[in-house]
Amino acid sequence: MVGSSPIPAPTIDLPPAPESHPIRAPLVMVIGDSFTVGSGPVRGWESYAARAARELGWQLVTAGAAGTGFVNPGRVRRTFQRSFEEELSWRPAPDLLIVSGGHNDRTVPGRVHRAARQLLAAVRSRWPQTRVVVVGPIWMGRAPRWAYGVRDAIAVAAGEEATVFLDPLGRTWGRGAILGDGVHPTSRGHVRLAHWLVTALREHGAGADG
């Protein structure tokens, strides 16, 4: 009708939205070499670290590069210590830091021990509340004799800094776990590494709910 007032739209009373309390996923950082960041056809998001993160529900930040180690700076000219300082130390403290390596540190074990202990001390100074786990050198095939000396040097440093040490050396990873280069893991190898890491972390109370 001309000149009539518009009819107001009906109102609908909606129930209040339930309060949400989101649970933050644990923030986990990993310093490592090509085994951690990916190599060859295996990309970073397919590495054992990424697979473990998905299984445990982590937010993951990786640092480091292929060819690097506690002492060996590789082509990128960064040891694990430099990777920590440049890629991680300026970030908010994570819940867990994993330092994984030693495969590229074919050098005097004493130097590896000093470098590993220096790195762990720097981490503790920067992030005193962060839990730290050290993973020794990974070999998909038979490890050379010198690798055990490097492994032992890293393990001693971890013990001196009251840090959990996980030892993958000497394990067998089954058929189809090694790329054609005879060194790096295939996608299947990374799956098996991830399974081992998740199991080991849970045993030490550092899983998703630890």
mmCIF file of C-alpha atoms in Angstrom:
data_model
loop_
_atom_site.group_PDB
_atom_site.id
_atom_site.type_symbol
_atom_site.label_atom_id
_atom_site.label_comp_id
_atom_site.label_asym_id
_atom_site.label_seq_id
_atom_site.Cartn_x
_atom_site.Cartn_y
_atom_site.Cartn_z
ATOM 1 C CA MET A 1 0.000 0.000 0.000
ATOM 2 C CA VAL A 2 1.353 3.461 -0.919
ATOM 3 C CA GLY A 3 2.607 5.421 2.085
ATOM 4 C CA SER A 4 2.478 2.471 4.484
ATOM 5 C CA SER A 5 5.391 1.756 6.859
ATOM 6 C CA PRO A 6 7.688 -1.179 5.976
ATOM 7 C CA ILE A 7 7.151 -4.327 7.976
ATOM 8 C CA PRO A 8 10.200 -4.959 10.200
ATOM 9 C CA ALA A 9 12.055 -8.196 9.597
ATOM 10 C CA PRO A 10 11.590 -10.783 12.326
ATOM 11 C CA THR A 11 14.471 -11.188 14.762
ATOM 12 C CA ILE A 12 15.970 -14.565 15.560
ATOM 13 C CA ASP A 13 17.604 -15.168 18.920
ATOM 14 C CA LEU A 14 20.667 -17.349 18.397
ATOM 15 C CA PRO A 15 22.177 -19.330 21.269
ATOM 16 C CA PRO A 16 25.557 -18.035 22.424
ATOM 17 C CA ALA A 17 28.557 -19.647 20.760
ATOM 18 C CA PRO A 18 30.337 -22.133 23.010
ATOM 19 C CA GLU A 19 33.611 -20.945 24.459
ATOM 20 C CA SER A 20 36.555 -22.396 22.604
ATOM 21 C CA HIS A 21 39.820 -23.295 24.236
ATOM 22 C CA PRO A 22 42.188 -24.213 21.408
ATOM 23 C CA ILE A 23 45.064 -26.463 22.342
ATOM 24 C CA ARG A 24 48.351 -25.217 20.917
ATOM 25 C CA ALA A 25 50.336 -27.840 19.085
ATOM 26 C CA PRO A 26 53.846 -28.326 20.497
ATOM 27 C CA LEU A 27 56.470 -26.238 18.736
ATOM 28 C CA VAL A 28 59.415 -28.448 17.779
ATOM 29 C CA MET A 29 62.603 -27.375 16.042
ATOM 30 C CA VAL A 30 65.149 -29.676 14.428
ATOM 31 C CA ILE A 31 68.732 -28.875 13.450
ATOM 32 C CA GLY A 32 70.184 -31.361 11.007
ATOM 33 C CA ASP A 33 71.808 -32.270 7.725
ATOM 34 C CA SER A 34 70.438 -33.747 4.487
ATOM 35 C CA PHE A 35 68.680 -36.518 6.383
ATOM 36 C CA THR A 36 66.581 -33.862 8.115
ATOM 37 C CA VAL A 37 66.065 -31.279 5.353
ATOM 38 C CA GLY A 38 65.638 -33.804 2.539
ATOM 39 C CA SER A 39 67.867 -34.934 -0.304
ATOM 40 C CA GLY A 40 67.543 -36.151 -3.876
ATOM 41 C CA PRO A 41 63.934 -37.021 -4.724
ATOM 42 C CA VAL A 42 62.884 -36.773 -1.061
ATOM 43 C CA ARG A 43 61.734 -33.250 -0.214
ATOM 44 C CA GLY A 44 61.810 -31.619 3.194
ATOM 45 C CA TRP A 45 58.138 -32.272 3.840
ATOM 46 C CA GLU A 46 58.739 -35.996 3.207
ATOM 47 C CA SER A 47 61.732 -36.323 5.544
ATOM 48 C CA TYR A 48 61.660 -38.380 8.727
ATOM 49 C CA ALA A 49 61.430 -35.160 10.787
ATOM 50 C CA ALA A 50 58.344 -33.975 8.902
ATOM 51 C CA ARG A 51 56.732 -37.396 9.072
ATOM 52 C CA ALA A 52 57.352 -37.604 12.822
ATOM 53 C CA ALA A 53 55.892 -34.114 13.217
ATOM 54 C CA ARG A 54 52.703 -35.113 11.428
ATOM 55 C CA GLU A 55 52.317 -38.250 13.520
ATOM 56 C CA LEU A 56 52.890 -36.421 16.812
ATOM 57 C CA GLY A 57 50.949 -33.283 15.937
ATOM 58 C CA TRP A 58 53.881 -30.867 16.062
ATOM 59 C CA GLN A 59 54.417 -27.455 14.604
ATOM 60 C CA LEU A 60 57.803 -28.039 12.974
ATOM 61 C CA VAL A 61 60.661 -25.691 12.147
ATOM 62 C CA THR A 62 63.770 -27.219 10.557
ATOM 63 C CA ALA A 63 67.221 -25.673 10.291
ATOM 64 C CA GLY A 64 70.560 -26.736 8.852
ATOM 65 C CA ALA A 65 71.565 -27.934 5.424
ATOM 66 C CA ALA A 66 73.003 -30.858 3.496
ATOM 67 C CA GLY A 67 76.649 -31.600 4.212
ATOM 68 C CA THR A 68 76.729 -29.837 7.572
ATOM 69 C CA GLY A 69 77.489 -31.116 11.042
ATOM 70 C CA PHE A 70 78.756 -30.152 14.463
ATOM 71 C CA VAL A 71 82.167 -29.357 12.942
ATOM 72 C CA ASN A 72 81.697 -29.613 9.167
ATOM 73 C CA PRO A 73 80.252 -26.373 7.684
ATOM 74 C CA GLY A 74 79.547 -27.985 4.310
ATOM 75 C CA ARG A 75 79.042 -25.920 1.167
ATOM 76 C CA VAL A 76 76.771 -23.478 2.988
ATOM 77 C CA ARG A 77 79.594 -22.640 5.429
ATOM 78 C CA ARG A 78 77.413 -23.167 8.492
ATOM 79 C CA THR A 79 77.985 -25.622 11.293
ATOM 80 C CA PHE A 80 75.057 -26.669 13.478
ATOM 81 C CA GLN A 81 76.066 -23.896 15.874
ATOM 82 C CA ARG A 82 75.763 -21.269 13.137
ATOM 83 C CA SER A 83 72.475 -22.745 11.963
ATOM 84 C CA PHE A 84 71.157 -22.444 15.500
ATOM 85 C CA GLU A 85 72.336 -18.861 15.846
ATOM 86 C CA GLU A 86 71.146 -17.648 12.445
ATOM 87 C CA GLU A 87 67.982 -19.674 11.881
ATOM 88 C CA LEU A 88 66.563 -20.455 15.309
ATOM 89 C CA SER A 89 67.961 -18.553 18.302
ATOM 90 C CA TRP A 90 65.999 -15.368 17.578
ATOM 91 C CA ARG A 91 62.677 -17.241 17.566
ATOM 92 C CA PRO A 92 60.417 -17.833 20.580
ATOM 93 C CA ALA A 93 61.538 -20.832 22.603
ATOM 94 C CA PRO A 94 60.232 -24.161 21.294
ATOM 95 C CA ASP A 95 58.873 -26.936 23.478
ATOM 96 C CA LEU A 96 61.447 -29.348 22.089
ATOM 97 C CA LEU A 97 64.677 -29.007 20.117
ATOM 98 C CA ILE A 98 66.159 -32.005 18.314
ATOM 99 C CA VAL A 99 69.775 -31.858 17.159
ATOM 100 C CA SER A 100 70.365 -34.651 14.661
ATOM 101 C CA GLY A 101 73.650 -35.301 12.931
ATOM 102 C CA GLY A 102 77.273 -36.346 12.905
ATOM 103 C CA HIS A 103 77.184 -38.182 9.580
ATOM 104 C CA ASN A 104 79.298 -35.441 7.971
ATOM 105 C CA ASP A 105 81.747 -35.016 10.857
ATOM 106 C CA ARG A 106 84.564 -37.287 9.771
ATOM 107 C CA THR A 107 87.140 -35.601 11.926
ATOM 108 C CA VAL A 108 88.832 -35.877 15.304
ATOM 109 C CA PRO A 109 86.170 -37.012 17.811
ATOM 110 C CA GLY A 110 87.541 -34.542 20.353
ATOM 111 C CA ARG A 111 86.600 -31.633 18.093
ATOM 112 C CA VAL A 112 83.105 -33.058 17.614
ATOM 113 C CA HIS A 113 82.706 -33.422 21.375
ATOM 114 C CA ARG A 114 83.692 -29.819 22.028
ATOM 115 C CA ALA A 115 81.456 -28.484 19.271
ATOM 116 C CA ALA A 116 78.466 -30.544 20.396
ATOM 117 C CA ARG A 117 78.859 -29.474 24.009
ATOM 118 C CA GLN A 118 79.274 -25.827 23.012
ATOM 119 C CA LEU A 119 76.068 -25.968 20.962
ATOM 120 C CA LEU A 120 74.067 -27.626 23.737
ATOM 121 C CA ALA A 121 75.321 -25.090 26.270
ATOM 122 C CA ALA A 122 74.309 -22.234 23.956
ATOM 123 C CA VAL A 123 70.835 -23.718 23.539
ATOM 124 C CA ARG A 124 70.414 -24.102 27.289
ATOM 125 C CA SER A 125 71.537 -20.516 27.853
ATOM 126 C CA ARG A 126 69.119 -19.159 25.252
ATOM 127 C CA TRP A 127 66.150 -21.416 26.029
ATOM 128 C CA PRO A 128 66.511 -22.740 29.596
ATOM 129 C CA GLN A 129 63.028 -24.311 29.642
ATOM 130 C CA THR A 130 63.249 -26.075 26.271
ATOM 131 C CA ARG A 131 63.670 -29.824 26.284
ATOM 132 C CA VAL A 132 66.556 -30.985 24.081
ATOM 133 C CA VAL A 133 67.117 -34.360 22.420
ATOM 134 C CA VAL A 134 70.247 -35.299 20.482
ATOM 135 C CA VAL A 135 70.135 -37.905 17.711
ATOM 136 C CA GLY A 136 73.479 -39.389 16.728
ATOM 137 C CA PRO A 137 74.725 -39.990 13.174
ATOM 138 C CA ILE A 138 72.378 -41.915 10.891
ATOM 139 C CA TRP A 139 73.668 -44.593 8.527
ATOM 140 C CA MET A 140 71.231 -46.452 6.320
ATOM 141 C CA GLY A 141 73.839 -49.102 5.494
ATOM 142 C CA ARG A 142 76.868 -50.374 7.353
ATOM 143 C CA ALA A 143 78.593 -47.498 9.140
ATOM 144 C CA PRO A 144 82.382 -47.038 8.878
ATOM 145 C CA ARG A 145 84.445 -47.481 12.019
ATOM 146 C CA TRP A 146 85.083 -43.760 12.456
ATOM 147 C CA ALA A 147 81.334 -43.112 12.736
ATOM 148 C CA TYR A 148 81.255 -44.916 16.076
ATOM 149 C CA GLY A 149 83.926 -42.615 17.481
ATOM 150 C CA VAL A 150 81.901 -39.601 16.372
ATOM 151 C CA ARG A 151 78.759 -41.167 17.840
ATOM 152 C CA ASP A 152 80.483 -41.714 21.177
ATOM 153 C CA ALA A 153 81.831 -38.146 21.261
ATOM 154 C CA ILE A 154 78.335 -36.730 20.708
ATOM 155 C CA ALA A 155 76.835 -39.068 23.294
ATOM 156 C CA VAL A 156 79.383 -37.977 25.915
ATOM 157 C CA ALA A 157 78.668 -34.314 25.215
ATOM 158 C CA ALA A 158 74.929 -34.943 25.529
ATOM 159 C CA GLY A 159 75.447 -36.724 28.835
ATOM 160 C CA GLU A 160 77.594 -33.901 30.181
ATOM 161 C CA GLU A 161 74.833 -31.433 29.314
ATOM 162 C CA ALA A 162 72.118 -33.657 30.843
ATOM 163 C CA THR A 163 70.514 -34.158 27.431
ATOM 164 C CA VAL A 164 68.722 -37.242 26.105
ATOM 165 C CA PHE A 165 70.775 -39.048 23.446
ATOM 166 C CA LEU A 166 69.185 -41.352 20.861
ATOM 167 C CA ASP A 167 71.429 -43.706 18.902
ATOM 168 C CA PRO A 168 70.302 -44.945 15.461
ATOM 169 C CA LEU A 169 73.742 -46.289 14.514
ATOM 170 C CA GLY A 170 74.013 -49.976 13.763
ATOM 171 C CA ARG A 171 70.312 -50.432 13.094
ATOM 172 C CA THR A 172 69.049 -52.106 9.937
ATOM 173 C CA TRP A 173 66.336 -50.322 7.975
ATOM 174 C CA GLY A 174 65.292 -53.072 5.596
ATOM 175 C CA ARG A 175 65.104 -53.402 1.839
ATOM 176 C CA GLY A 176 64.360 -50.373 -0.268
ATOM 177 C CA ALA A 177 65.512 -47.916 2.401
ATOM 178 C CA ILE A 178 68.577 -46.489 0.616
ATOM 179 C CA LEU A 179 68.771 -44.325 -2.499
ATOM 180 C CA GLY A 180 71.029 -45.234 -5.401
ATOM 181 C CA ASP A 181 73.792 -43.052 -3.947
ATOM 182 C CA GLY A 182 74.221 -45.653 -1.201
ATOM 183 C CA VAL A 183 73.927 -42.997 1.513
ATOM 184 C CA HIS A 184 70.595 -41.241 1.774
ATOM 185 C CA PRO A 185 67.227 -42.741 2.664
ATOM 186 C CA THR A 186 64.455 -43.315 0.184
ATOM 187 C CA SER A 187 60.930 -42.248 1.025
ATOM 188 C CA ARG A 188 60.487 -45.703 2.543
ATOM 189 C CA GLY A 189 63.659 -45.207 4.550
ATOM 190 C CA HIS A 190 62.350 -41.922 5.932
ATOM 191 C CA VAL A 191 59.116 -43.650 6.958
ATOM 192 C CA ARG A 192 61.133 -46.171 8.956
ATOM 193 C CA LEU A 193 63.341 -43.485 10.465
ATOM 194 C CA ALA A 194 60.244 -41.537 11.507
ATOM 195 C CA HIS A 195 58.755 -44.627 13.143
ATOM 196 C CA TRP A 196 61.975 -45.232 15.055
ATOM 197 C CA LEU A 197 62.172 -41.592 16.182
ATOM 198 C CA VAL A 198 58.540 -41.446 17.321
ATOM 199 C CA THR A 199 58.960 -44.667 19.288
ATOM 200 C CA ALA A 200 62.200 -43.478 20.891
ATOM 201 C CA LEU A 201 60.744 -40.089 21.825
ATOM 202 C CA ARG A 202 57.708 -41.673 23.421
ATOM 203 C CA GLU A 203 59.942 -43.974 25.432
ATOM 204 C CA HIS A 204 61.659 -40.873 26.835
ATOM 205 C CA GLY A 205 58.408 -39.019 27.501
ATOM 206 C CA ALA A 206 58.933 -36.546 24.658
ATOM 207 C CA GLY A 207 56.013 -37.511 22.455
ATOM 208 C CA ALA A 208 52.952 -35.435 21.676
ATOM 209 C CA ASP A 209 51.752 -35.555 25.276
ATOM 210 C CA GLY A 210 55.182 -35.564 26.918
#
